[in-house]
Short mmCIF file of C-alpha atoms and ligand atoms in Angstrom, two decimals:
data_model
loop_
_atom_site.label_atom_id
_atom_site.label_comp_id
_atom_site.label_asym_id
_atom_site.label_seq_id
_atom_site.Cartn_x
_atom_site.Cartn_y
_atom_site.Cartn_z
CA UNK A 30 -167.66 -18.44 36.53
CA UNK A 31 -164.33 -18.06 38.65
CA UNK A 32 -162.95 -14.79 38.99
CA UNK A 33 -159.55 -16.09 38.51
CA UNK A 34 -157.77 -12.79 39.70
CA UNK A 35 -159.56 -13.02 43.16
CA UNK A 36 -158.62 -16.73 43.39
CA UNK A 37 -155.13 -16.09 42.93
CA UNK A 38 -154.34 -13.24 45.40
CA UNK A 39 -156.29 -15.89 47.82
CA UNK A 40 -153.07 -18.15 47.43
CA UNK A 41 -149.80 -15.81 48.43
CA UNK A 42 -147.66 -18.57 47.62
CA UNK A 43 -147.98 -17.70 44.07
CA UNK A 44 -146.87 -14.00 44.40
CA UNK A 45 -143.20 -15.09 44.23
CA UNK A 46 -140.51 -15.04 41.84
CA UNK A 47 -138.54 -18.39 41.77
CA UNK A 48 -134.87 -18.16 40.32
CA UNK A 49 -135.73 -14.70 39.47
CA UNK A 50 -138.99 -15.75 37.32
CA UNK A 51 -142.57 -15.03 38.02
CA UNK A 52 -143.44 -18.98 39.67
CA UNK A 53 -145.56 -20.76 37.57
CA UNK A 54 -146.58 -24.11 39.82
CA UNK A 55 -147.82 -26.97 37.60
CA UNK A 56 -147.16 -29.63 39.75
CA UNK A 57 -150.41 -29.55 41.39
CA UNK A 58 -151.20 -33.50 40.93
CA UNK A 59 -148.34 -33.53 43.63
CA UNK A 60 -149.75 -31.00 46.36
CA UNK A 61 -151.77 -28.23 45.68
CA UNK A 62 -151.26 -24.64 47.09
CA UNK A 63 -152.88 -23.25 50.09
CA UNK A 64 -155.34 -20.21 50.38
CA UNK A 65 -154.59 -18.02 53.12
CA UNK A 66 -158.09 -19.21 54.94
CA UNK A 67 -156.39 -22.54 55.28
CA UNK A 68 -152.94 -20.57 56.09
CA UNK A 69 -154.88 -18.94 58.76
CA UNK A 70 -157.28 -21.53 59.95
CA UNK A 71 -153.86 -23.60 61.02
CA UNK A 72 -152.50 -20.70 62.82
CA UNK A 73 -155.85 -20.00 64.51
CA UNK A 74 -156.12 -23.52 65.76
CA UNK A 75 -152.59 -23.68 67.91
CA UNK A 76 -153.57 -19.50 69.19
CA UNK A 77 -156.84 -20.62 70.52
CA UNK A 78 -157.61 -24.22 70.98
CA UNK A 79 -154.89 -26.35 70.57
CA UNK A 80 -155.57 -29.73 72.76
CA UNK A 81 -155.57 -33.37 72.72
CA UNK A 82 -159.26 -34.09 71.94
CA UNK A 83 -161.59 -36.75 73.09
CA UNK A 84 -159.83 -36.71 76.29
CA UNK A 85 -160.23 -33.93 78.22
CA UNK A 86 -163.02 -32.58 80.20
CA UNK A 87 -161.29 -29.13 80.21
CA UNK A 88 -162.91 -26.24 78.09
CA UNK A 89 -160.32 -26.29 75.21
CA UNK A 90 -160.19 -29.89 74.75
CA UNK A 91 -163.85 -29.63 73.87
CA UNK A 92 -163.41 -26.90 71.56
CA UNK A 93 -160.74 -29.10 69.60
CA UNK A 94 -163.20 -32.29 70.17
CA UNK A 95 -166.04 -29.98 68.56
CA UNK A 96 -164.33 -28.77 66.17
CA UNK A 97 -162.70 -32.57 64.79
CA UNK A 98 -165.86 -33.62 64.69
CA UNK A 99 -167.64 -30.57 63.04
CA UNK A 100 -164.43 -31.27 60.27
CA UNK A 101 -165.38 -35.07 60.09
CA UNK A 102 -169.29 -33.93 59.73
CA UNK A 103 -168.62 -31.62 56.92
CA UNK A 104 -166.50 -34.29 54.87
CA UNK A 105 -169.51 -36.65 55.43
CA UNK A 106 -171.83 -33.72 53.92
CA UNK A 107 -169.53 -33.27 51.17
CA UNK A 108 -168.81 -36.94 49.58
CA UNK A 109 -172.45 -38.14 50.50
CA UNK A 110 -171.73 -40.61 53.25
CA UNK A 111 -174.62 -42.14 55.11
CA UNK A 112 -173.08 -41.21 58.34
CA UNK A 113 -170.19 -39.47 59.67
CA UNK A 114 -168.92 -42.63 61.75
CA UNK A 115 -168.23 -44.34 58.19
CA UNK A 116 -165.48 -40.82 57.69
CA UNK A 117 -162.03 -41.84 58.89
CA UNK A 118 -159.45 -39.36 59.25
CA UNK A 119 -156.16 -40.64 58.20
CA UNK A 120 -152.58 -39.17 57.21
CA UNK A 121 -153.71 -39.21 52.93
CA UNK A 122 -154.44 -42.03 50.62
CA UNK A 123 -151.71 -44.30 51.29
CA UNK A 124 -152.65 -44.46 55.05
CA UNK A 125 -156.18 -45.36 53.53
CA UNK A 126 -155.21 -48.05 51.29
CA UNK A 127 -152.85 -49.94 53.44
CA UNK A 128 -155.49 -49.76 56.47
CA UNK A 129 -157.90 -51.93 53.69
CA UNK A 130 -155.47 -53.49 52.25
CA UNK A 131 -154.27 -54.54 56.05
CA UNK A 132 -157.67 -55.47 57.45
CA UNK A 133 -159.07 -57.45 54.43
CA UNK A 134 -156.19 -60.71 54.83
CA UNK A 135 -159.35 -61.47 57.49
CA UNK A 136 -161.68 -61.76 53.82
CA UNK A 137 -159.55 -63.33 51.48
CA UNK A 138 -157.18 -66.63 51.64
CA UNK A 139 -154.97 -68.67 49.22
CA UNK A 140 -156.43 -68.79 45.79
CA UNK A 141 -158.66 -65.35 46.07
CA UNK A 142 -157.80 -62.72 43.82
CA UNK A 143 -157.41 -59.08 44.05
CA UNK A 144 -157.66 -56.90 41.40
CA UNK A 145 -156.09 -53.17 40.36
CA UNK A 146 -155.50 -51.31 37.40
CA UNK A 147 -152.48 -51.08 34.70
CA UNK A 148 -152.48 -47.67 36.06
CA UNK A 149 -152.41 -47.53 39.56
CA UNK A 150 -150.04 -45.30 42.01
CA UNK A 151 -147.47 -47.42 43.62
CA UNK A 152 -149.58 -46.71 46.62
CA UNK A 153 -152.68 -48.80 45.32
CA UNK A 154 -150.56 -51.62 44.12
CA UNK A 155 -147.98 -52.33 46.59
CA UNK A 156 -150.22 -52.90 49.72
CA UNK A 157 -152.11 -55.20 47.72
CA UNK A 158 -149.46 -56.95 46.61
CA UNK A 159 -148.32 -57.11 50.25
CA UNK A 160 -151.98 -58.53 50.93
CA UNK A 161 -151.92 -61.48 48.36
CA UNK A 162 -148.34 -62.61 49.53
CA UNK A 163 -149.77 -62.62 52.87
CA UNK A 164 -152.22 -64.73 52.61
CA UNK A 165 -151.04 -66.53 48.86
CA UNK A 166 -153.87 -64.83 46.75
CA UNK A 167 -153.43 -63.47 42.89
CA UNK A 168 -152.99 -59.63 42.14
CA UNK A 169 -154.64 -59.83 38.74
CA UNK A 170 -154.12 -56.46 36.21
CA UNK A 171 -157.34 -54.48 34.56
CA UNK A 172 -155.26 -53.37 31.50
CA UNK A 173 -155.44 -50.49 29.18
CA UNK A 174 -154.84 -49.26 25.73
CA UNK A 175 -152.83 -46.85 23.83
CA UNK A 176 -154.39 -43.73 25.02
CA UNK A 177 -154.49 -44.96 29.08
CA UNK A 178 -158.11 -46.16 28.71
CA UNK A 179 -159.00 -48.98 30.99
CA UNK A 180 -159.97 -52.15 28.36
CA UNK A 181 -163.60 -52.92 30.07
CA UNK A 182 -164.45 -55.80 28.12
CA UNK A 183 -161.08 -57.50 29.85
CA UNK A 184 -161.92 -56.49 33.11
CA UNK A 185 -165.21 -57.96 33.05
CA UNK A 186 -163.65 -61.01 31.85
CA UNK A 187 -160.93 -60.76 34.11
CA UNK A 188 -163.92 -60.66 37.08
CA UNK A 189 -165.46 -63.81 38.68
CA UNK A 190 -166.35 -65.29 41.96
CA UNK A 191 -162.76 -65.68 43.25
CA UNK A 192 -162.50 -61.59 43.08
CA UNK A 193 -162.90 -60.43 46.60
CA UNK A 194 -162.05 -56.71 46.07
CA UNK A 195 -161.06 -54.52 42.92
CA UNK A 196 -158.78 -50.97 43.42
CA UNK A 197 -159.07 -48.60 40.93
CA UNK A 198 -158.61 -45.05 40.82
CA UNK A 199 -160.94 -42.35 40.14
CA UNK A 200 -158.67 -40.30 38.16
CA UNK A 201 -154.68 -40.78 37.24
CA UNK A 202 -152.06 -39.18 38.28
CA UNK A 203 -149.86 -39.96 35.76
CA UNK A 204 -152.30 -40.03 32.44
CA UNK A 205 -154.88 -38.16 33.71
CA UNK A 206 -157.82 -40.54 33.08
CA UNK A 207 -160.69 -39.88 34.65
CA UNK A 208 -161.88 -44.07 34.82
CA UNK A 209 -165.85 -44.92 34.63
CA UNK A 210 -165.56 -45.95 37.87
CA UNK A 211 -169.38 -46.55 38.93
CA UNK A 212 -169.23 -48.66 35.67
CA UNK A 213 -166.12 -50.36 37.28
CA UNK A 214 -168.03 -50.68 40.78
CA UNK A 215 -171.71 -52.47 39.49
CA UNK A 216 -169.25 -54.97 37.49
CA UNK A 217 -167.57 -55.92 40.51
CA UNK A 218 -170.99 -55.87 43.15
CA UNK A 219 -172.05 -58.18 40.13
CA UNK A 220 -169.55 -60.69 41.03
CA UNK A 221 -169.10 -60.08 44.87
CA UNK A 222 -166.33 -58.51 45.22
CA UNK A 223 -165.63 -55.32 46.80
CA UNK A 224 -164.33 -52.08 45.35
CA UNK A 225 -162.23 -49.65 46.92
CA UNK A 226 -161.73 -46.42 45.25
CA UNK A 227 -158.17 -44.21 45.38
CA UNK A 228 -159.89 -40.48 45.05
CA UNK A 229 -156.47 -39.08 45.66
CA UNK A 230 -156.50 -37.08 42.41
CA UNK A 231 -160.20 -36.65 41.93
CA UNK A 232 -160.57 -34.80 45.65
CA UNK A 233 -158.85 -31.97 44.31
CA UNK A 234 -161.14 -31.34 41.14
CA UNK A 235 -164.98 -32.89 41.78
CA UNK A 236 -167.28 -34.05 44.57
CA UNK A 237 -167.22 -37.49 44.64
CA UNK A 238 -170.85 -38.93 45.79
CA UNK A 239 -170.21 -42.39 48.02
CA UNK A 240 -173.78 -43.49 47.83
CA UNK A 241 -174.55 -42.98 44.22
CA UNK A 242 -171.33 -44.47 43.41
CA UNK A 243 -172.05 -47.13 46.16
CA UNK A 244 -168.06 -47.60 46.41
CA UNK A 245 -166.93 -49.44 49.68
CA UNK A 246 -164.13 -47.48 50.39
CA UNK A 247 -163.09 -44.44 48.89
CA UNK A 248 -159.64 -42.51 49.75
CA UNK A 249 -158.15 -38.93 49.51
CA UNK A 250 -155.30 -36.95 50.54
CA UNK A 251 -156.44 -33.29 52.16
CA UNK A 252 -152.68 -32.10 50.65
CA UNK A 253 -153.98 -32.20 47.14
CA UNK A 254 -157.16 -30.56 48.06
CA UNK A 255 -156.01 -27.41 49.32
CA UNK A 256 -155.58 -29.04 52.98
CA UNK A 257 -153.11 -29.21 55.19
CA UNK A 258 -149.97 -32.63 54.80
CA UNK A 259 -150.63 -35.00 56.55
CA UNK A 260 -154.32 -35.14 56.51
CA UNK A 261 -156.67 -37.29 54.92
CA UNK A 262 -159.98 -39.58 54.78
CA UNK A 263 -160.97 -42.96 54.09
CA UNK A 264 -164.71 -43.44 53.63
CA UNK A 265 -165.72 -46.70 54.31
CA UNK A 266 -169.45 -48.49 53.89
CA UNK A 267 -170.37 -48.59 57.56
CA UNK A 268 -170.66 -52.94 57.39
CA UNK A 269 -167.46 -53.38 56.14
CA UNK A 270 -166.02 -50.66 58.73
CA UNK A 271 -167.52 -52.78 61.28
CA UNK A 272 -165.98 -56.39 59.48
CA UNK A 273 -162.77 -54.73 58.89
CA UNK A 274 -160.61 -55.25 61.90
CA UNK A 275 -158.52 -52.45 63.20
CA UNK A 276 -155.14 -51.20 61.64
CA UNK A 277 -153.33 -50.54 64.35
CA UNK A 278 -153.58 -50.77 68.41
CA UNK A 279 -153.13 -47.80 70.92
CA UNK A 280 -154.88 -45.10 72.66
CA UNK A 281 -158.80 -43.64 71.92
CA UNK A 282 -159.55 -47.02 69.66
CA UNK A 283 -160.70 -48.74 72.49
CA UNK A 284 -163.47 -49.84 74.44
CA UNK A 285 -161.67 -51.75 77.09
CA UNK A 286 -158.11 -53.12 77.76
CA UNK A 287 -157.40 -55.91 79.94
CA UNK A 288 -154.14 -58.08 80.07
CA UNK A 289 -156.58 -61.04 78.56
CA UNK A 290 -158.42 -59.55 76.04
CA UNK A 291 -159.03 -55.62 74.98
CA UNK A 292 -162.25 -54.91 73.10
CA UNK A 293 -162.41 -52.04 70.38
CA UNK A 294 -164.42 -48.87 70.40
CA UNK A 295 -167.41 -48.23 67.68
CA UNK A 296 -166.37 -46.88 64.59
CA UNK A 297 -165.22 -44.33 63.56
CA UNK A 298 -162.92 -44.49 67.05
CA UNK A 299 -161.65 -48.11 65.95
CA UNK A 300 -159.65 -47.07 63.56
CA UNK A 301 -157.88 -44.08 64.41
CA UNK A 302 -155.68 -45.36 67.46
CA UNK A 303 -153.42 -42.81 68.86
CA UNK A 304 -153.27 -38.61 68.86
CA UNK A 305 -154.51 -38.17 65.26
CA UNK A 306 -153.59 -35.06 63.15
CA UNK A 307 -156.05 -32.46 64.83
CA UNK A 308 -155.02 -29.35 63.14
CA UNK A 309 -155.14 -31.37 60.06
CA UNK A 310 -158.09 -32.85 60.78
CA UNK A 311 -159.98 -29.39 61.21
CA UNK A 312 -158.67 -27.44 59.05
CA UNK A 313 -159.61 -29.83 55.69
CA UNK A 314 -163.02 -28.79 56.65
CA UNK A 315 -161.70 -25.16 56.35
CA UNK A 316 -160.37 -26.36 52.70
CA UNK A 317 -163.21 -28.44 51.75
CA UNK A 318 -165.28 -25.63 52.31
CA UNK A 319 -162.63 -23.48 50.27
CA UNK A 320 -163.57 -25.26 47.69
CA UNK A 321 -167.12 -25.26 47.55
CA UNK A 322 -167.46 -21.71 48.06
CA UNK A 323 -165.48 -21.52 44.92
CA UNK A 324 -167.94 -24.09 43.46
CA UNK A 325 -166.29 -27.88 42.60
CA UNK A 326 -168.46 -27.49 38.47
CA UNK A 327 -167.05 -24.20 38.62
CA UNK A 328 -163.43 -25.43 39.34
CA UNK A 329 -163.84 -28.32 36.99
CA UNK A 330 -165.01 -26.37 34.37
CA UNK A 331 -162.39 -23.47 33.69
CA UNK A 332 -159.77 -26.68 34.43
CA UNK A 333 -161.27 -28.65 31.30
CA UNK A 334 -160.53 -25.07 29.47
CA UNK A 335 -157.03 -24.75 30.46
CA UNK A 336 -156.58 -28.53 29.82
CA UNK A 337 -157.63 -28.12 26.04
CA UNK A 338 -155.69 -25.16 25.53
CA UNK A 339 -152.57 -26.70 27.33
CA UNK A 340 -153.13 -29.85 25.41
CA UNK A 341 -153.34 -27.44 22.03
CA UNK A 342 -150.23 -25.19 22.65
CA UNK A 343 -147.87 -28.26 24.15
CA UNK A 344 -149.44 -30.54 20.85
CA UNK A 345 -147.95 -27.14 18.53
CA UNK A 346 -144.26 -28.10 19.83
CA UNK A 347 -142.41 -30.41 17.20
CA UNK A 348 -141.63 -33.99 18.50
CA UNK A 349 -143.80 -33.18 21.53
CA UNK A 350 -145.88 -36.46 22.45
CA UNK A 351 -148.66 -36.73 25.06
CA UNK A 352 -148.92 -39.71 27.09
CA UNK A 353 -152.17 -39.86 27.80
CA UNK A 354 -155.01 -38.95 25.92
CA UNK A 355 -158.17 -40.84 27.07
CA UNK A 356 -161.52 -39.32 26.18
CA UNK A 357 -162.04 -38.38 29.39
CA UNK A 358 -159.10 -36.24 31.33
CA UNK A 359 -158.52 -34.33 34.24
CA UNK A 360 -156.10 -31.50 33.82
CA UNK A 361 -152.99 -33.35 33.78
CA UNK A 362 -150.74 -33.16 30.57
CA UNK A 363 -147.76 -35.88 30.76
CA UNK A 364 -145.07 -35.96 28.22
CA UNK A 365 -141.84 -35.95 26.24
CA UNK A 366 -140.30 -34.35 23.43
CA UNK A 367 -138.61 -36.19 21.17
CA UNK A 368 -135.47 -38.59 22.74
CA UNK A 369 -135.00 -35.59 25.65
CA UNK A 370 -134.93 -36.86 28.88
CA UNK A 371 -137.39 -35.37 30.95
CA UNK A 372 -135.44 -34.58 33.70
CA UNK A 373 -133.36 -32.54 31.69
CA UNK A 374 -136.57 -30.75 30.59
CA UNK A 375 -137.60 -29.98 34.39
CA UNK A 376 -134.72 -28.91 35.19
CA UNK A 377 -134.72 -26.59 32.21
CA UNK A 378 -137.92 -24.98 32.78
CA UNK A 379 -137.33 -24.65 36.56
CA UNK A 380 -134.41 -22.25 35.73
CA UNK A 381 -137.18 -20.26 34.04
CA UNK A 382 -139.66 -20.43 37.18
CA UNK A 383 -142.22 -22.78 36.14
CA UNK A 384 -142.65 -26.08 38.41
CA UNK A 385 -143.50 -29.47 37.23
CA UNK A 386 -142.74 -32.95 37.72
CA UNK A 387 -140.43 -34.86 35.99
CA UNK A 388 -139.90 -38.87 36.29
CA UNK A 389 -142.21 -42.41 36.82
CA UNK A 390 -144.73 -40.19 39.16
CA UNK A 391 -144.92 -43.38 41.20
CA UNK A 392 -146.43 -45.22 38.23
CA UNK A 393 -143.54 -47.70 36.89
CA UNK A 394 -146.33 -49.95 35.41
CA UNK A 395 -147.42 -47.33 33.67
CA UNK A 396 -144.15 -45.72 31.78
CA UNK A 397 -143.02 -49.32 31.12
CA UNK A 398 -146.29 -49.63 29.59
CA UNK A 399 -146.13 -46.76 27.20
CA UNK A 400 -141.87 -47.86 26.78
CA UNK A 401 -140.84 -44.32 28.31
CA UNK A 402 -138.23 -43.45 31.07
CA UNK A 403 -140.37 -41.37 32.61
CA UNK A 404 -142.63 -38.31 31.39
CA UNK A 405 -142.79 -34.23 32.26
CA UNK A 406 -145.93 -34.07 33.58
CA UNK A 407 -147.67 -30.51 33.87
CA UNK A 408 -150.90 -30.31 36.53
CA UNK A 409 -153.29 -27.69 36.66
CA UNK A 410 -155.32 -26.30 39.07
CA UNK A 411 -157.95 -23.29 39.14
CA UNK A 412 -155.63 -20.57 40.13
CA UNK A 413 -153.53 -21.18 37.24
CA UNK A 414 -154.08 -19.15 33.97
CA UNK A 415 -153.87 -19.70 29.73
CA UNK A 416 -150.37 -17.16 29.74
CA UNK A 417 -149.01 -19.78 32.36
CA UNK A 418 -149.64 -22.07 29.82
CA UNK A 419 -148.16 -20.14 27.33
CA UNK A 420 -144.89 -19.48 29.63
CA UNK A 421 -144.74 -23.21 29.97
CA UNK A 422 -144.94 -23.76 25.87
CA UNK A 423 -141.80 -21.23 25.14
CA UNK A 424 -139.79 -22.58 27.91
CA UNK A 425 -140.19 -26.51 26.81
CA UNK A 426 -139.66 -24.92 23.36
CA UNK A 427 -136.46 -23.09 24.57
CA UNK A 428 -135.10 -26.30 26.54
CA UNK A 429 -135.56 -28.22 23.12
CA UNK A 430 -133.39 -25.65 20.91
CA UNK A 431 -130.80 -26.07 24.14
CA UNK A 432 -130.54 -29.76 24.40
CA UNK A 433 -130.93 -31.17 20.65
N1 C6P B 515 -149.47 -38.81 43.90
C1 C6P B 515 -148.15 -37.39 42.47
O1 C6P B 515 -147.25 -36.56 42.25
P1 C6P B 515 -150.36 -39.65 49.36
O2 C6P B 515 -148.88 -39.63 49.13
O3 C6P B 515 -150.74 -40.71 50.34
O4 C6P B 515 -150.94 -38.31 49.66
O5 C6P B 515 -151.02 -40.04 47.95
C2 C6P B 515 -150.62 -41.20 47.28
C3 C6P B 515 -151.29 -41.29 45.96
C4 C6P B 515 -152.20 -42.31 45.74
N2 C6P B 515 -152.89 -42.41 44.59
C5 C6P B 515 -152.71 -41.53 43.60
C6 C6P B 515 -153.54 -41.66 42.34
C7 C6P B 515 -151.81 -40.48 43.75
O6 C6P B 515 -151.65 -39.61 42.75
C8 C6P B 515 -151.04 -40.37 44.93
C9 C6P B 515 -150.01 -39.30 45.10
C10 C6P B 515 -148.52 -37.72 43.89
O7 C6P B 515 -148.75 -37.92 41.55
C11 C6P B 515 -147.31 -37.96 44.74
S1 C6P B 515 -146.43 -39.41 44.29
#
């Protein structure tokens, strides 16, 4: 059980009134909030051992070089990876997906086919799309039904031998599906092709498991798992890390640069050219371990509680309509209330403190899809409660009575 109370006061960001409101923040699918261990763990890193790392000799630039590498050890303990060489650190998910995305036009040529979801992120669509004009291959669709299911039978139909790699994501951010994604992954190993997995909104709520999913790649964002912007992994099987080649040239991915030829460094060096995001870096081992502490069944638990009760009191509004209602959700309620524009709704229930996000949520495939504009979408995390909920239900109810 989460003690709820404790968890809050850990977050000060949510002792604030916003336009003179107590702040209700739904719009956790975005970014999530920080504890004040991560708060502090940032702060702590620049007062004592901020330095380049895996460059110095000097004292501090192996405390920073320790401490990277403790954070990339950690991640490795935490999503199951064979080793901690097959943990990339990157900027988020779309830093991820375009290094794969980037490195696979050496696997796939004219007449190869690439395969996402009806319901991808812009982010795990357009750098594949980018891929198959590249090298003149076919982005083929997985589609989905009325209540943002994936349609397996089609996919497996969809699959064959000219499928070199299928992107799916674990959860969405704009339905909230949670997708049977080692289903997804033993359907496409069954036909050759590799799979590479967009975690970005299932970091935040469950411990994915790389080896019992046996994914090839599999991407997060820190920023929606109570870690700092601008950090991020990419897990990638340690053979195709090897095949891939790198993403981009520069410092520390080396091995040796001469005016002929230069020759890369092992992995996970290879791909992380440049001064990488250090404080990031360590300190989404700080929230990783956040997280844990509080206990990811734990966390996923109370959220399936508050989803069902947000689902509930939002369903009790007249002319309210979820988009969105697979079988299996994360705690992400999207929708609109009768013809009202949801921007108008957002705004609306700003003005009464409560954040969420209003428009495509960088899912145009999807809204078209379902015929909408765009959707309100409400995101919950652990540190928010049932009367949040509640606050959210009278103000959608209030900006309805003000706009029809
Ligand atoms: N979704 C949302 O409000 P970055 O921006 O790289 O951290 O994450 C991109 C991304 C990729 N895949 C999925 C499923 C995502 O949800 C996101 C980010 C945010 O829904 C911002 S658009």
């Amino acid at each position: 059980m989460l003690d709820i109370n404790a968890i809050r006061a850990d977050f000060p960001i949510l002792n604030q009134a916003v336009n003179g409101k107590p702040l209700v923040y739904f719009d956790n699918a975005a970014t999530s909030q920080k504890p004040q261990v991560v708060i502090d763990a940032i702060a702590e890193y620049y007062k004592q051992i901020n330095s380049n790392i895996h460059r110095g000799v000097h004292a501090l630039s192996q405390m920073a070089t320790d401490a990277y590498e403790t954070s990339r050890q950690k991640i490795q303990q935490h999503i199951n990876a064979k080793h901690s060489h097959e943990v990339l650190f990157t900027t988020g998910t779309t830093h991820g997906i375009n290094l794969v995305a980037n490195g696979f036009s050496a696997f796939i040529k004219q007449g190869d086919e690439v395969m996402v979801s009806a319901m991808e992120h812009h982010s795990n669509i357009v750098p594949w799309q980018m891929l198959c004009e590249r090298v003149g291959a076919k982005l083929v669709v997985i589609p989905m039904d009325d209540k943002g299911e994936l349609i397996l039978e089609e996919y497996e139909r969809l699959l064959s031998g000219k499928t070199r790699i299928v992107a799916v994501n674990h959860i969405s951010n704009s339905l909230g599906t949670i997708n049977p994604i080692k289903y997804i992954i033993t359907k496409a190993h069954e036909h050759g092709a590799a799979v590479f997995i967009d975690g970005a909104q299932a970091a935040p709520h469950l411990k994915p498991d790389v080896q019992a999913l046996d994914c090839d790649f599999y991407a997060f964002s820190g920023h929606k798992a109570c870690g700092p912007t601008g950090s991020g992994v990419l897990y990638g099987k340690e053979e195709w890390l090897n095949k891939l080649p790198p993403y981009q040239g520069g410092g520390e991915m080396i091995k040796e640069v001469r005016f002929e030829k230069s020759t890369y460094a092992d992995l996970p060096h290879k791909f992380e050219a440049g001064t990488p995001n250090i404080e990031g870096g360590i300190v989404l081992g700080t929230a990783i371990d956040y997280l844990n502490a509080a206990g990811l069944n734990h966390i996923m638990a109370y959220e399936q509680e508050l989803l069902q009760y947000g689902t509930q009191k939002l369903l009790e509004i007249e002319g309210l309509k979820i988009i969105g209602t697979a079988a299996r959700k994360a705690p992400v309620i999207s929708f609109n209330v009768g013809d009202i524009h949801p921007y108008d709704i957002g705004a609306i229930v700003d003005k009464m403190g409560i954040a969420v996000r209003t428009g495509h949520h960088c899912t145009q495939p999807v809204m078209d899809f379902f015929n909408v504009p765009g959707t309100v979408r409400a995101s919950f995390s652990f540190y928010n409660t049932k009367e949040e909920i509640d606050a959210l239900a009278e103000a959608v109810k209030k900006a309805q009575r003000m706009l029809s």
